[in-house]
Amino acid sequence: MERFPDGFWFGASTSSYQTEGDNKGSALWDWEVKKGWERSGEAAGSWERFDEDLACLKKLGADAYRFSLEWSRVQPEPDRFDDEALARYAGWARKLKAAGIRPIVCFHHFSEPKWLLERHPEGWTGDQVGRLFLAYVEAAAGALDAVTDFIPFNEPMVFALGAYGAGIFPPGRLGFFSLPGGPVPAAGERLARAHNEAYALLKRLRPGCTVGVAHNVAALEPAKPGHEPACEVWDELMHLDFLERTRESLDYIGVNYYTRIFVSRAPWPVPLRCLPGYAEVEKALGPLFKLLGGRRDPGPRTGMGWEVVPEGLERVLLKLWRRYQKPLVVTENGVAAAEGVDRAAFLRDHLAAMARAMDAGVDVRGYLYWSLTDNWEWGTYKPRFGLFTRERKAGPAVELFAQVARERRPPKGKKGKGGVHG
Ligand code: BGC
């Protein structure tokens, strides 16, 4: 690929709960204590330090910034929207725009108000929460006059799985996650419906705006020959089902890509049907993981315990393009620091993988690195994804990022594993 096409979004992503700090109105605030997690506390302090974040974006030469609104700040009580909070977010968007940086606003990045689940403990497995979500989107979008790009949900299926299957996010339900008709697909279906309704609403409120989803898509591989059907089960549940339900309400598909996953056929026929080889699943199952046929490769790992597989990004982009023929945006891609992990190499190799997909004809419209600064990684500060530290000190990939932004051209890179030495 010669150069980024005109209008290509090149920037970074963050989320409110992970960066703003002191989000006491979120259901996650007490949840952290209940789970015994490391407290999010001040996070990256972005609620007070937005101007420093803006300075970081300028250093990068970024022309796009994806951030999320904290629902519990915008609507601290069921019947009250907070004009001051909305004015602050609207001010951020104006400052970004004045600096030539496109604000891309996400309305839901895992965090929900405490009052929401107190009133509706069934959450997204019931029909009330979607209605309330739309009222919040309507109030917030109305205030964000400088924003033309919206994302109703970040990783809806990761959220559905975390909240209604794996017990990670409030309300913390545990269950067989791939069970058809179970709470995870039920929540997924309602999240898709809310996306479609938010799309129609936003198009009506702000004609000409763009609306996408930031969808977590891993590069899946069957753990063994013969395990392809298990791989398809996981692909349907986590990737395709949501996209099928929302395909008419997506101006582009945003892809959050991090790594590859091997999927095994579970030794029991129902109701789980497959065993996805995430680092987190391996950790949760301990020795059982291997006994049940789980597969993870022994290669070097990031600070999340994830493999670095740049060509997986190429595969994922090609696959989604072939199936949907919709523009794609890499809405998240990044690496948590670890011994032997080279963030600049990771960035170079993933940009090269994206460029190969574009050369093959895939319509990619943007790349947003996760994350601008180190932040609270859902229960811990250990994994550090930031281009900048929480003190806003530039890390090792900032120079390369700024060079790519200046030249508007992905660096030349070979096809390879990249990003990890050794
Ligand atoms: C999420 C982020 C998270 C990142 C790294 C994505 O799944 O959207 O909130 O920090 O991955 O784990």
Tab-separated table of C-alpha atoms and ligand atoms in Angstrom:
chain	number	residue	atom	x	y	z
A	1	MET	CA	0.000	0.000	0.000
A	2	GLU	CA	1.414	3.354	-1.017
A	3	ARG	CA	-0.246	5.685	1.432
A	4	PHE	CA	-3.230	5.802	3.768
A	5	PRO	CA	-6.244	6.749	1.690
A	6	ASP	CA	-7.703	10.240	2.216
A	7	GLY	CA	-9.741	10.517	5.384
A	8	PHE	CA	-8.084	7.474	6.998
A	9	TRP	CA	-8.466	7.650	10.821
A	10	PHE	CA	-5.103	7.170	12.515
A	11	GLY	CA	-5.165	7.571	16.258
A	12	ALA	CA	-5.792	5.932	19.617
A	13	SER	CA	-8.621	4.548	21.772
A	14	THR	CA	-9.487	4.747	25.464
A	15	SER	CA	-12.519	4.112	27.668
A	16	SER	CA	-14.062	6.207	30.441
A	17	TYR	CA	-13.950	3.768	33.343
A	18	GLN	CA	-10.387	2.715	32.584
A	19	THR	CA	-8.977	6.241	32.361
A	20	GLU	CA	-11.140	8.948	33.956
A	21	GLY	CA	-10.869	7.875	37.584
A	22	ASP	CA	-13.323	8.114	40.491
A	23	ASN	CA	-16.305	6.772	38.592
A	24	LYS	CA	-18.175	6.096	41.807
A	25	GLY	CA	-21.599	6.027	40.172
A	26	SER	CA	-20.716	2.980	38.083
A	27	ALA	CA	-21.851	-0.482	39.137
A	28	LEU	CA	-18.205	-1.433	38.759
A	29	TRP	CA	-17.112	0.783	41.651
A	30	ASP	CA	-18.499	-1.515	44.403
A	31	TRP	CA	-17.994	-4.545	42.188
A	32	GLU	CA	-14.218	-4.010	42.366
A	33	VAL	CA	-14.395	-4.460	46.144
A	34	LYS	CA	-16.674	-7.468	45.879
A	35	LYS	CA	-14.278	-9.143	43.458
A	36	GLY	CA	-11.182	-8.200	45.498
A	37	TRP	CA	-9.734	-6.452	42.456
A	38	GLU	CA	-7.098	-3.787	42.495
A	39	ARG	CA	-9.100	-0.554	42.827
A	40	SER	CA	-9.438	1.632	39.764
A	41	GLY	CA	-9.163	4.731	41.973
A	42	GLU	CA	-7.850	7.671	40.015
A	43	ALA	CA	-7.181	5.547	36.914
A	44	ALA	CA	-5.237	7.747	34.483
A	45	GLY	CA	-6.932	10.827	35.939
A	46	SER	CA	-8.296	11.770	32.512
A	47	TRP	CA	-11.437	13.414	33.900
A	48	GLU	CA	-9.188	16.208	35.185
A	49	ARG	CA	-6.264	15.760	32.803
A	50	PHE	CA	-7.900	15.840	29.403
A	51	ASP	CA	-5.591	18.610	28.180
A	52	GLU	CA	-2.620	16.351	28.851
A	53	ASP	CA	-4.284	13.584	26.862
A	54	LEU	CA	-4.787	16.043	24.051
A	55	ALA	CA	-1.103	16.987	24.210
A	56	CYS	CA	-0.229	13.262	23.893
A	57	LEU	CA	-2.476	12.932	20.835
A	58	LYS	CA	-0.763	15.940	19.282
A	59	LYS	CA	2.651	14.410	19.967
A	60	LEU	CA	1.505	11.322	18.114
A	61	GLY	CA	0.243	13.362	15.182
A	62	ALA	CA	-3.047	11.485	15.624
A	63	ASP	CA	-6.061	12.653	13.652
A	64	ALA	CA	-8.650	10.512	15.458
A	65	TYR	CA	-9.399	9.754	19.103
A	66	ARG	CA	-11.939	7.232	20.266
A	67	PHE	CA	-13.149	7.680	23.841
A	68	SER	CA	-16.263	6.602	25.692
A	69	LEU	CA	-18.792	8.458	27.799
A	70	GLU	CA	-19.372	7.268	31.338
A	71	TRP	CA	-23.101	6.611	31.446
A	72	SER	CA	-23.179	7.094	35.227
A	73	ARG	CA	-21.704	10.591	34.901
A	74	VAL	CA	-24.095	11.595	32.135
A	75	GLN	CA	-27.106	10.148	33.971
A	76	PRO	CA	-26.216	9.979	37.667
A	77	GLU	CA	-29.831	9.225	38.619
A	78	PRO	CA	-32.598	7.539	36.646
A	79	ASP	CA	-34.435	10.790	36.073
A	80	ARG	CA	-31.560	13.250	35.806
A	81	PHE	CA	-29.005	13.983	33.126
A	82	ASP	CA	-26.014	15.972	34.290
A	83	ASP	CA	-25.516	19.052	32.133
A	84	GLU	CA	-22.074	19.721	33.543
A	85	ALA	CA	-20.764	16.275	32.694
A	86	LEU	CA	-22.239	16.557	29.205
A	87	ALA	CA	-20.699	20.010	28.778
A	88	ARG	CA	-17.319	18.620	29.754
A	89	TYR	CA	-17.508	15.833	27.166
A	90	ALA	CA	-18.787	18.287	24.563
A	91	GLY	CA	-15.844	20.578	25.394
A	92	TRP	CA	-13.372	17.728	24.881
A	93	ALA	CA	-14.881	17.030	21.484
A	94	ARG	CA	-14.614	20.692	20.481
A	95	LYS	CA	-10.983	20.888	21.574
A	96	LEU	CA	-10.180	17.723	19.642
A	97	LYS	CA	-11.864	19.027	16.552
A	98	ALA	CA	-10.067	22.368	16.813
A	99	ALA	CA	-6.795	20.412	16.926
A	100	GLY	CA	-7.706	18.497	13.760
A	101	ILE	CA	-8.462	15.311	15.709
A	102	ARG	CA	-11.745	13.537	14.970
A	103	PRO	CA	-13.636	12.633	18.171
A	104	ILE	CA	-15.181	9.157	17.902
A	105	VAL	CA	-17.573	8.651	20.792
A	106	CYS	CA	-18.584	5.318	22.260
A	107	PHE	CA	-21.637	5.202	24.552
A	108	HIS	CA	-21.080	1.889	26.323
A	109	HIS	CA	-17.689	0.455	27.175
A	110	PHE	CA	-18.584	-2.210	29.776
A	111	SER	CA	-19.456	0.290	32.550
A	112	GLU	CA	-23.090	0.943	33.557
A	113	PRO	CA	-24.668	3.062	36.298
A	114	LYS	CA	-25.193	1.434	39.679
A	115	TRP	CA	-28.862	2.495	39.658
A	116	LEU	CA	-29.475	0.668	36.387
A	117	LEU	CA	-28.788	-2.775	37.785
A	118	GLU	CA	-30.405	-1.974	41.116
A	119	ARG	CA	-33.617	-1.203	39.267
A	120	HIS	CA	-33.247	-3.922	36.657
A	121	PRO	CA	-31.116	-6.747	38.045
A	122	GLU	CA	-31.889	-8.838	34.970
A	123	GLY	CA	-29.851	-6.315	32.941
A	124	TRP	CA	-29.672	-7.030	29.229
A	125	THR	CA	-31.466	-10.347	29.580
A	126	GLY	CA	-34.619	-8.271	30.086
A	127	ASP	CA	-36.279	-5.624	27.939
A	128	GLN	CA	-36.038	-2.493	30.096
A	129	VAL	CA	-32.329	-1.678	29.904
A	130	GLY	CA	-32.295	-1.187	26.121
A	131	ARG	CA	-35.007	1.451	26.403
A	132	LEU	CA	-33.019	3.305	29.079
A	133	PHE	CA	-29.849	3.047	27.006
A	134	LEU	CA	-31.588	4.794	24.106
A	135	ALA	CA	-32.775	7.633	26.326
A	136	TYR	CA	-29.175	8.127	27.476
A	137	VAL	CA	-27.865	8.045	23.893
A	138	GLU	CA	-30.447	10.605	22.856
A	139	ALA	CA	-29.563	13.002	25.682
A	140	ALA	CA	-25.821	12.626	25.178
A	141	ALA	CA	-25.767	12.847	21.385
A	142	GLY	CA	-27.870	15.999	21.550
A	143	ALA	CA	-25.175	17.686	23.642
A	144	LEU	CA	-22.162	16.597	21.566
A	145	ASP	CA	-22.349	19.175	18.804
A	146	ALA	CA	-18.791	18.618	17.545
A	147	VAL	CA	-19.141	14.843	17.201
A	148	THR	CA	-20.104	13.168	13.938
A	149	ASP	CA	-18.865	9.639	14.657
A	150	PHE	CA	-20.562	7.346	17.141
A	151	ILE	CA	-20.143	3.812	18.434
A	152	PRO	CA	-23.066	2.598	20.562
A	153	PHE	CA	-21.251	-0.442	21.977
A	154	ASN	CA	-17.720	-1.569	22.610
A	155	GLU	CA	-17.335	-5.345	22.310
A	156	PRO	CA	-20.985	-6.190	22.935
A	157	MET	CA	-20.336	-9.933	22.968
A	158	VAL	CA	-17.354	-9.707	25.314
A	159	PHE	CA	-19.605	-7.663	27.581
A	160	ALA	CA	-22.486	-10.166	27.242
A	161	LEU	CA	-20.139	-13.033	28.026
A	162	GLY	CA	-18.450	-11.192	30.909
A	163	ALA	CA	-21.701	-10.056	32.539
A	164	TYR	CA	-24.082	-12.955	31.779
A	165	GLY	CA	-21.828	-16.016	31.431
A	166	ALA	CA	-18.395	-15.687	32.963
A	167	GLY	CA	-19.307	-13.655	36.057
A	168	ILE	CA	-16.695	-10.975	35.361
A	169	PHE	CA	-18.796	-7.815	35.041
A	170	PRO	CA	-21.923	-6.891	37.012
A	171	PRO	CA	-24.466	-8.462	37.389
A	172	GLY	CA	-21.944	-11.314	37.391
A	173	ARG	CA	-24.025	-14.195	36.155
A	174	LEU	CA	-22.352	-17.538	35.660
A	175	GLY	CA	-23.555	-20.066	33.169
A	176	PHE	CA	-22.932	-22.146	30.105
A	177	PHE	CA	-22.089	-19.397	27.729
A	178	SER	CA	-22.656	-21.002	24.371
A	179	LEU	CA	-25.951	-22.567	25.359
A	180	PRO	CA	-28.448	-21.570	22.650
A	181	GLY	CA	-31.204	-19.552	24.277
A	182	GLY	CA	-29.025	-19.045	27.369
A	183	PRO	CA	-28.345	-15.667	28.959
A	184	VAL	CA	-25.301	-14.775	26.821
A	185	PRO	CA	-27.043	-15.105	23.440
A	186	ALA	CA	-30.152	-13.515	25.002
A	187	ALA	CA	-28.159	-10.469	26.104
A	188	GLY	CA	-26.349	-10.420	22.757
A	189	GLU	CA	-29.651	-10.315	20.922
A	190	ARG	CA	-30.873	-7.362	22.981
A	191	LEU	CA	-27.569	-5.535	22.606
A	192	ALA	CA	-27.882	-5.978	18.826
A	193	ARG	CA	-31.434	-4.654	18.927
A	194	ALA	CA	-30.292	-1.638	20.969
A	195	HIS	CA	-27.508	-1.052	18.456
A	196	ASN	CA	-30.009	-1.028	15.590
A	197	GLU	CA	-32.273	1.377	17.451
A	198	ALA	CA	-29.351	3.635	18.393
A	199	TYR	CA	-28.302	3.668	14.738
A	200	ALA	CA	-31.729	4.862	13.608
A	201	LEU	CA	-31.863	7.415	16.424
A	202	LEU	CA	-28.411	8.846	15.724
A	203	LYS	CA	-29.076	9.093	11.991
A	204	ARG	CA	-32.256	11.000	12.753
A	205	LEU	CA	-30.631	13.306	15.338
A	206	ARG	CA	-27.415	13.859	13.422
A	207	PRO	CA	-27.911	13.257	9.710
A	208	GLY	CA	-24.641	12.398	8.006
A	209	CYS	CA	-23.026	10.933	11.143
A	210	THR	CA	-21.273	7.566	11.064
A	211	VAL	CA	-22.281	4.717	13.359
A	212	GLY	CA	-20.216	1.565	13.838
A	213	VAL	CA	-19.477	-1.098	16.401
A	214	ALA	CA	-16.142	-1.858	18.073
A	215	HIS	CA	-16.304	-5.640	17.857
A	216	ASN	CA	-13.765	-7.961	19.434
A	217	VAL	CA	-12.685	-10.375	16.719
A	218	ALA	CA	-9.978	-12.914	17.437
A	219	ALA	CA	-8.252	-14.959	14.731
A	220	LEU	CA	-9.738	-18.400	15.393
A	221	GLU	CA	-8.139	-21.710	14.567
A	222	PRO	CA	-9.379	-25.224	15.280
A	223	ALA	CA	-7.185	-26.782	17.963
A	224	LYS	CA	-6.936	-30.014	15.935
A	225	PRO	CA	-8.126	-31.308	12.583
A	226	GLY	CA	-11.754	-32.223	13.093
A	227	HIS	CA	-12.389	-29.414	15.580
A	228	GLU	CA	-13.656	-27.019	12.889
A	229	PRO	CA	-17.310	-27.261	14.006
A	230	ALA	CA	-16.328	-26.151	17.541
A	231	CYS	CA	-14.469	-23.240	16.026
A	232	GLU	CA	-17.602	-22.293	14.088
A	233	VAL	CA	-19.727	-22.402	17.234
A	234	TRP	CA	-17.442	-19.863	18.876
A	235	ASP	CA	-17.218	-17.736	15.741
A	236	GLU	CA	-21.011	-17.593	15.477
A	237	LEU	CA	-21.519	-16.761	19.131
A	238	MET	CA	-18.788	-14.175	19.610
A	239	HIS	CA	-18.336	-12.649	16.159
A	240	LEU	CA	-20.921	-13.355	13.514
A	241	ASP	CA	-24.275	-13.475	15.246
A	242	PHE	CA	-24.091	-9.826	16.355
A	243	LEU	CA	-22.910	-8.707	12.922
A	244	GLU	CA	-25.709	-10.634	11.201
A	245	ARG	CA	-28.269	-8.951	13.417
A	246	THR	CA	-26.847	-5.452	12.879
A	247	ARG	CA	-25.489	-5.580	9.326
A	248	GLU	CA	-28.035	-3.077	8.002
A	249	SER	CA	-27.144	-0.633	10.799
A	250	LEU	CA	-23.383	-0.523	10.429
A	251	ASP	CA	-21.610	2.127	8.374
A	252	TYR	CA	-18.447	0.175	9.090
A	253	ILE	CA	-17.387	-2.753	11.214
A	254	GLY	CA	-14.867	-1.751	13.876
A	255	VAL	CA	-12.490	-4.563	14.743
A	256	ASN	CA	-10.744	-4.847	18.097
A	257	TYR	CA	-7.978	-7.300	17.275
A	258	TYR	CA	-5.435	-8.591	19.774
A	259	THR	CA	-4.509	-12.217	19.210
A	260	ARG	CA	-5.350	-15.671	17.923
A	261	ILE	CA	-7.311	-18.345	19.766
A	262	PHE	CA	-7.372	-22.095	19.296
A	263	VAL	CA	-10.824	-23.555	19.762
A	264	SER	CA	-11.246	-27.177	20.827
A	265	ARG	CA	-14.229	-29.458	20.697
A	266	ALA	CA	-15.352	-29.850	24.281
A	267	PRO	CA	-15.413	-33.458	25.481
A	268	TRP	CA	-19.055	-33.028	26.458
A	269	PRO	CA	-21.579	-32.648	23.666
A	270	VAL	CA	-23.933	-30.106	25.277
A	271	PRO	CA	-24.250	-27.435	26.442
A	272	LEU	CA	-20.795	-25.862	26.076
A	273	ARG	CA	-19.871	-27.441	22.750
A	274	CYS	CA	-16.464	-25.766	22.512
A	275	LEU	CA	-13.497	-24.704	24.583
A	276	PRO	CA	-11.880	-21.429	23.510
A	277	GLY	CA	-8.169	-21.260	24.298
A	278	TYR	CA	-8.033	-17.788	25.831
A	279	ALA	CA	-5.277	-17.127	28.362
A	280	GLU	CA	-8.072	-16.209	30.797
A	281	VAL	CA	-9.879	-19.548	30.283
A	282	GLU	CA	-6.643	-21.459	30.790
A	283	LYS	CA	-6.002	-19.516	33.983
A	284	ALA	CA	-9.518	-20.086	35.286
A	285	LEU	CA	-9.500	-23.834	34.563
A	286	GLY	CA	-5.915	-24.517	35.670
A	287	PRO	CA	-4.843	-28.129	34.977
A	288	LEU	CA	-8.377	-28.927	33.805
A	289	PHE	CA	-7.804	-26.815	30.695
A	290	LYS	CA	-5.417	-29.332	29.099
A	291	LEU	CA	-7.361	-32.325	30.409
A	292	LEU	CA	-10.443	-31.009	28.637
A	293	GLY	CA	-8.500	-30.691	25.397
A	294	GLY	CA	-7.735	-26.961	25.512
A	295	ARG	CA	-4.876	-25.705	23.360
A	296	ARG	CA	-2.581	-22.727	23.751
A	297	ASP	CA	0.713	-22.333	21.956
A	298	PRO	CA	3.908	-22.248	23.989
A	299	GLY	CA	5.260	-19.123	22.210
A	300	PRO	CA	6.260	-15.874	23.908
A	301	ARG	CA	3.478	-13.931	25.552
A	302	THR	CA	2.475	-10.317	26.152
A	303	GLY	CA	1.675	-8.872	29.570
A	304	MET	CA	-1.842	-10.327	29.119
A	305	GLY	CA	-0.462	-13.784	28.400
A	306	TRP	CA	-1.514	-13.416	24.769
A	307	GLU	CA	0.354	-14.569	21.673
A	308	VAL	CA	1.511	-11.935	19.190
A	309	VAL	CA	0.089	-12.872	15.779
A	310	PRO	CA	0.086	-9.932	13.345
A	311	GLU	CA	-1.007	-12.048	10.374
A	312	GLY	CA	-4.172	-12.869	12.340
A	313	LEU	CA	-5.221	-9.253	11.798
A	314	GLU	CA	-4.810	-9.667	8.052
A	315	ARG	CA	-6.902	-12.848	8.154
A	316	VAL	CA	-9.651	-11.275	10.240
A	317	LEU	CA	-9.889	-8.225	7.960
A	318	LEU	CA	-10.012	-10.408	4.842
A	319	LYS	CA	-12.648	-12.668	6.329
A	320	LEU	CA	-14.960	-9.837	7.409
A	321	TRP	CA	-14.524	-8.020	4.109
A	322	ARG	CA	-15.367	-11.118	2.067
A	323	ARG	CA	-18.425	-11.827	4.137
A	324	TYR	CA	-19.880	-8.334	4.629
A	325	GLN	CA	-18.301	-6.079	1.963
A	326	LYS	CA	-18.451	-3.228	4.485
A	327	PRO	CA	-15.727	-0.721	5.296
A	328	LEU	CA	-13.627	-1.814	8.269
A	329	VAL	CA	-11.856	0.205	10.965
A	330	VAL	CA	-9.342	-1.270	13.387
A	331	THR	CA	-10.931	0.295	16.467
A	332	GLU	CA	-8.448	-1.336	18.879
A	333	ASN	CA	-5.109	-3.071	18.529
A	334	GLY	CA	-2.321	-2.980	21.042
A	335	VAL	CA	0.010	-4.849	23.320
A	336	ALA	CA	0.611	-5.048	27.062
A	337	ALA	CA	4.260	-4.606	27.919
A	338	ALA	CA	6.240	-7.655	29.040
A	339	GLU	CA	9.811	-8.816	29.096
A	340	GLY	CA	10.860	-9.292	25.476
A	341	VAL	CA	7.860	-7.504	23.992
A	342	ASP	CA	8.751	-4.680	21.645
A	343	ARG	CA	5.780	-2.345	21.240
A	344	ALA	CA	7.242	-0.531	18.223
A	345	ALA	CA	7.744	-3.885	16.454
A	346	PHE	CA	4.198	-4.896	17.380
A	347	LEU	CA	2.836	-1.682	15.888
A	348	ARG	CA	4.958	-1.960	12.757
A	349	ASP	CA	3.993	-5.600	12.150
A	350	HIS	CA	0.270	-5.059	12.708
A	351	LEU	CA	0.232	-1.999	10.456
A	352	ALA	CA	2.017	-4.076	7.836
A	353	ALA	CA	-0.595	-6.840	8.210
A	354	MET	CA	-3.369	-4.271	7.816
A	355	ALA	CA	-1.612	-2.837	4.752
A	356	ARG	CA	-1.419	-6.316	3.172
A	357	ALA	CA	-5.167	-6.700	3.631
A	358	MET	CA	-5.694	-3.286	2.043
A	359	ASP	CA	-3.441	-4.237	-0.867
A	360	ALA	CA	-5.640	-7.295	-1.328
A	361	GLY	CA	-8.614	-4.962	-1.756
A	362	VAL	CA	-10.045	-4.727	1.771
A	363	ASP	CA	-11.577	-1.300	2.439
A	364	VAL	CA	-9.932	-0.354	5.770
A	365	ARG	CA	-10.740	3.185	6.905
A	366	GLY	CA	-8.762	3.572	10.100
A	367	TYR	CA	-6.430	2.228	12.774
A	368	LEU	CA	-6.745	3.168	16.451
A	369	TYR	CA	-4.113	1.921	18.857
A	370	TRP	CA	-5.198	0.668	22.299
A	371	SER	CA	-4.395	2.600	24.325
A	372	LEU	CA	-3.336	6.219	24.556
A	373	THR	CA	-2.106	5.900	28.148
A	374	ASP	CA	-1.607	3.032	30.554
A	375	ASN	CA	-4.866	2.510	32.403
A	376	TRP	CA	-6.932	0.234	34.604
A	377	GLU	CA	-7.142	-3.131	32.895
A	378	TRP	CA	-10.394	-4.435	34.446
A	379	GLY	CA	-9.146	-5.341	37.892
A	380	THR	CA	-5.463	-4.590	37.696
A	381	TYR	CA	-2.901	-1.989	36.696
A	382	LYS	CA	-0.300	-4.638	35.841
A	383	PRO	CA	-0.832	-4.897	32.069
A	384	ARG	CA	0.408	-1.686	30.498
A	385	PHE	CA	-0.963	-1.008	27.014
A	386	GLY	CA	-0.247	2.724	26.831
A	387	LEU	CA	1.719	4.580	24.199
A	388	PHE	CA	2.216	6.929	27.166
A	389	THR	CA	2.470	6.100	30.852
A	390	ARG	CA	-0.117	7.358	33.335
A	391	GLU	CA	2.326	10.205	33.985
A	392	ARG	CA	2.085	10.972	30.234
A	393	LYS	CA	5.675	9.987	29.606
A	394	ALA	CA	6.196	8.864	25.997
A	395	GLY	CA	6.915	5.149	25.580
A	396	PRO	CA	8.962	3.292	22.967
A	397	ALA	CA	6.391	3.235	20.142
A	398	VAL	CA	5.531	6.950	20.130
A	399	GLU	CA	8.260	7.871	17.684
A	400	LEU	CA	7.229	5.224	15.159
A	401	PHE	CA	3.567	6.149	15.528
A	402	ALA	CA	4.370	9.838	14.895
A	403	GLN	CA	6.472	8.931	11.869
A	404	VAL	CA	3.640	6.888	10.367
A	405	ALA	CA	1.209	9.732	11.100
A	406	ARG	CA	3.511	12.237	9.403
A	407	GLU	CA	4.131	10.116	6.355
A	408	ARG	CA	0.539	8.791	6.244
A	409	ARG	CA	2.083	5.549	5.110
A	410	PRO	CA	2.334	2.222	6.987
A	411	PRO	CA	5.928	1.134	7.498
A	412	LYS	CA	7.286	-1.623	5.286
A	413	GLY	CA	7.180	-4.879	7.192
A	414	LYS	CA	7.730	-8.511	6.444
A	415	LYS	CA	5.149	-11.174	7.042
A	416	GLY	CA	6.176	-12.747	10.311
A	417	LYS	CA	5.417	-13.233	13.965
A	418	GLY	CA	6.926	-9.867	14.954
A	419	GLY	CA	6.463	-7.875	18.104
A	420	VAL	CA	8.138	-10.355	20.401
A	421	HIS	CA	11.858	-11.153	20.479
A	422	GLY	CA	13.074	-14.676	20.930
B	1	BGC	C1	-11.340	-3.804	25.598
B	1	BGC	C2	-10.501	-2.864	26.442
B	1	BGC	C3	-9.352	-3.617	27.075
B	1	BGC	C4	-8.493	-4.209	25.962
B	1	BGC	C5	-7.281	-4.971	26.457
B	1	BGC	C6	-10.535	-4.799	24.804
B	1	BGC	O1	-11.150	-6.035	24.870
B	1	BGC	O2	-12.223	-3.075	24.790
B	1	BGC	O3	-11.322	-2.283	27.411
B	1	BGC	O4	-8.597	-2.828	27.921
B	1	BGC	O5	-9.274	-5.105	25.219
B	1	BGC	O6	-7.645	-6.066	27.227
